[in-house]
CSV table of C-alpha atoms in Angstrom, one decimal:
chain,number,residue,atom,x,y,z
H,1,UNK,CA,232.4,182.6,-44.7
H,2,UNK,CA,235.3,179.5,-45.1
H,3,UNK,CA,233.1,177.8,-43.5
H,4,UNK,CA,232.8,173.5,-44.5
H,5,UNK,CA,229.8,171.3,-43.8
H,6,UNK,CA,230.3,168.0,-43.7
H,7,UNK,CA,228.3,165.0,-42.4
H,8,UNK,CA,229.5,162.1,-40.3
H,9,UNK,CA,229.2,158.6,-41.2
H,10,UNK,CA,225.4,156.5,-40.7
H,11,UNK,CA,223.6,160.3,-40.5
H,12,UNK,CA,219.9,160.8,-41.5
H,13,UNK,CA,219.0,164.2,-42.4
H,14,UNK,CA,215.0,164.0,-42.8
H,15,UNK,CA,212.8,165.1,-46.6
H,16,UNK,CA,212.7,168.9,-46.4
H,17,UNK,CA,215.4,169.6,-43.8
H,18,UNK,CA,219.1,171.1,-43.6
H,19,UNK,CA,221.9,171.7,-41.9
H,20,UNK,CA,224.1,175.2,-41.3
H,21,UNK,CA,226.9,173.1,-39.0
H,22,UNK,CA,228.8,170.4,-39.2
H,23,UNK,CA,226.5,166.4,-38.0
H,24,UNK,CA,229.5,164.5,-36.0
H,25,UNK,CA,228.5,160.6,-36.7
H,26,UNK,CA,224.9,158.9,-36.4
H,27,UNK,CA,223.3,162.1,-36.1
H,28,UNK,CA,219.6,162.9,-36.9
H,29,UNK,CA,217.4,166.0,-38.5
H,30,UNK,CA,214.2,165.5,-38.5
H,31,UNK,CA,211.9,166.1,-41.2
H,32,UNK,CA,211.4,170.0,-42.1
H,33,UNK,CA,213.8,171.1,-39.4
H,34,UNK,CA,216.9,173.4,-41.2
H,35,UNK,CA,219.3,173.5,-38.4
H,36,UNK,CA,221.5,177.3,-38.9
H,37,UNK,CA,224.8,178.2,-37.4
H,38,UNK,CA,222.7,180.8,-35.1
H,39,UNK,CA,219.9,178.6,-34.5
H,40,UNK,CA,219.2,178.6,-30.8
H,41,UNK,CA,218.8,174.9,-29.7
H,42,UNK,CA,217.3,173.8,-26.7
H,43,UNK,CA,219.7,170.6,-25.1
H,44,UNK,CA,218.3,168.3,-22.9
H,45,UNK,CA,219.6,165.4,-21.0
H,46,UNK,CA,218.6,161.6,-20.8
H,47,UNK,CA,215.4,162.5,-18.8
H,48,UNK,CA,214.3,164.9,-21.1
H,49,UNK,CA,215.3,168.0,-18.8
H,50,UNK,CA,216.9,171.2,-20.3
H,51,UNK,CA,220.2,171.4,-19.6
H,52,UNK,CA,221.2,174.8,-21.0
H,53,UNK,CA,219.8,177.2,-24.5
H,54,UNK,CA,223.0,177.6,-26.9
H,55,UNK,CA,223.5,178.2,-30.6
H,56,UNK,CA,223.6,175.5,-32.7
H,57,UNK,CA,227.3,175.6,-34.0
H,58,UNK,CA,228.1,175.2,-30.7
H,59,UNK,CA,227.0,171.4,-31.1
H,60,UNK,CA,228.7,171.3,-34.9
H,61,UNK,CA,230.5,168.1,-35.7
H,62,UNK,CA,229.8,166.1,-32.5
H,63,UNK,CA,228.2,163.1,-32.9
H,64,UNK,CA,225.2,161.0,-31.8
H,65,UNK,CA,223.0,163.9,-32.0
H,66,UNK,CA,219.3,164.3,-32.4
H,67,UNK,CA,217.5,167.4,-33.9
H,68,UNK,CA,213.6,168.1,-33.4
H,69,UNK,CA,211.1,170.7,-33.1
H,70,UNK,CA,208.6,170.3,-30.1
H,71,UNK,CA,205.5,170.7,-31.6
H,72,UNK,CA,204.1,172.7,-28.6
H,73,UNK,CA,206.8,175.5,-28.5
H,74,UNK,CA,208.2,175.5,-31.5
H,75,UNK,CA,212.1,174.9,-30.1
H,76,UNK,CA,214.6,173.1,-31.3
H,77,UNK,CA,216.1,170.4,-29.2
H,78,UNK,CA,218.8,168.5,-29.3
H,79,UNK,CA,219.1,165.5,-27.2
H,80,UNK,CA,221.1,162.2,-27.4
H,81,UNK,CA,221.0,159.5,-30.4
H,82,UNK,CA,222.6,156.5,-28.8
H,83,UNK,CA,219.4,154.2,-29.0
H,84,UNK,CA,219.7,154.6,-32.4
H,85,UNK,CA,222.0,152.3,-33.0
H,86,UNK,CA,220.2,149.3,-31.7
H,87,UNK,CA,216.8,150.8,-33.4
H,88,UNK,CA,218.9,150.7,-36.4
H,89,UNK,CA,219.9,147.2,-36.2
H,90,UNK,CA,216.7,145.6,-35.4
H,91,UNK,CA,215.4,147.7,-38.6
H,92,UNK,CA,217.6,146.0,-41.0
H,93,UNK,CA,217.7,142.6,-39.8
H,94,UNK,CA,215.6,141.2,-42.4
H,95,UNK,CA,217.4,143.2,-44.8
């Protein structure tokens, strides 16, 4: 496989996780999650609603993305990262 990874610019990628696609900028992983190509990813919308089940690289290189596992199923979910930005901010204001 050709195949590049790459990650965007202000991406966290959490201790003990990875990534099979491609994180578009200010995307998160959180911590223990690996992310494959073929991983099937649960996306859900503002409200928290599932929009639709599709394999991850289906989501590779767009940006603003958050990875998790919901500790009750076990799924993968993807859902926006916009709020982190001003989360961000606020963090490193004393910085």
């Amino acid at each position: 496989n050709k195949a590049r990874i790459a990650v965007g610019r202000n991406c966290l990628i959490g201790a003990n996780a990875g990534i099979g696609i491609s994180l578009g900028d200010r995307c998160t992983v959180e911590a223990g999650l690996y992310v494959t190509a073929g991983s099937r990813v649960s996306l859900l919308d503002e409200s928290g609603t599932l929009v639709r089940v599709l394999r991850a690289r289906e989501l590779s290189g767009d940006s603003d993305l958050l990875f998790r596992r919901n500790s009750q199923t076990g799924a993968i979910e993807c859902l926006s990262n916009r709020s982190a930005i001003a989360l961000n901010a606020a963090l490193h204001a004393n910085s």
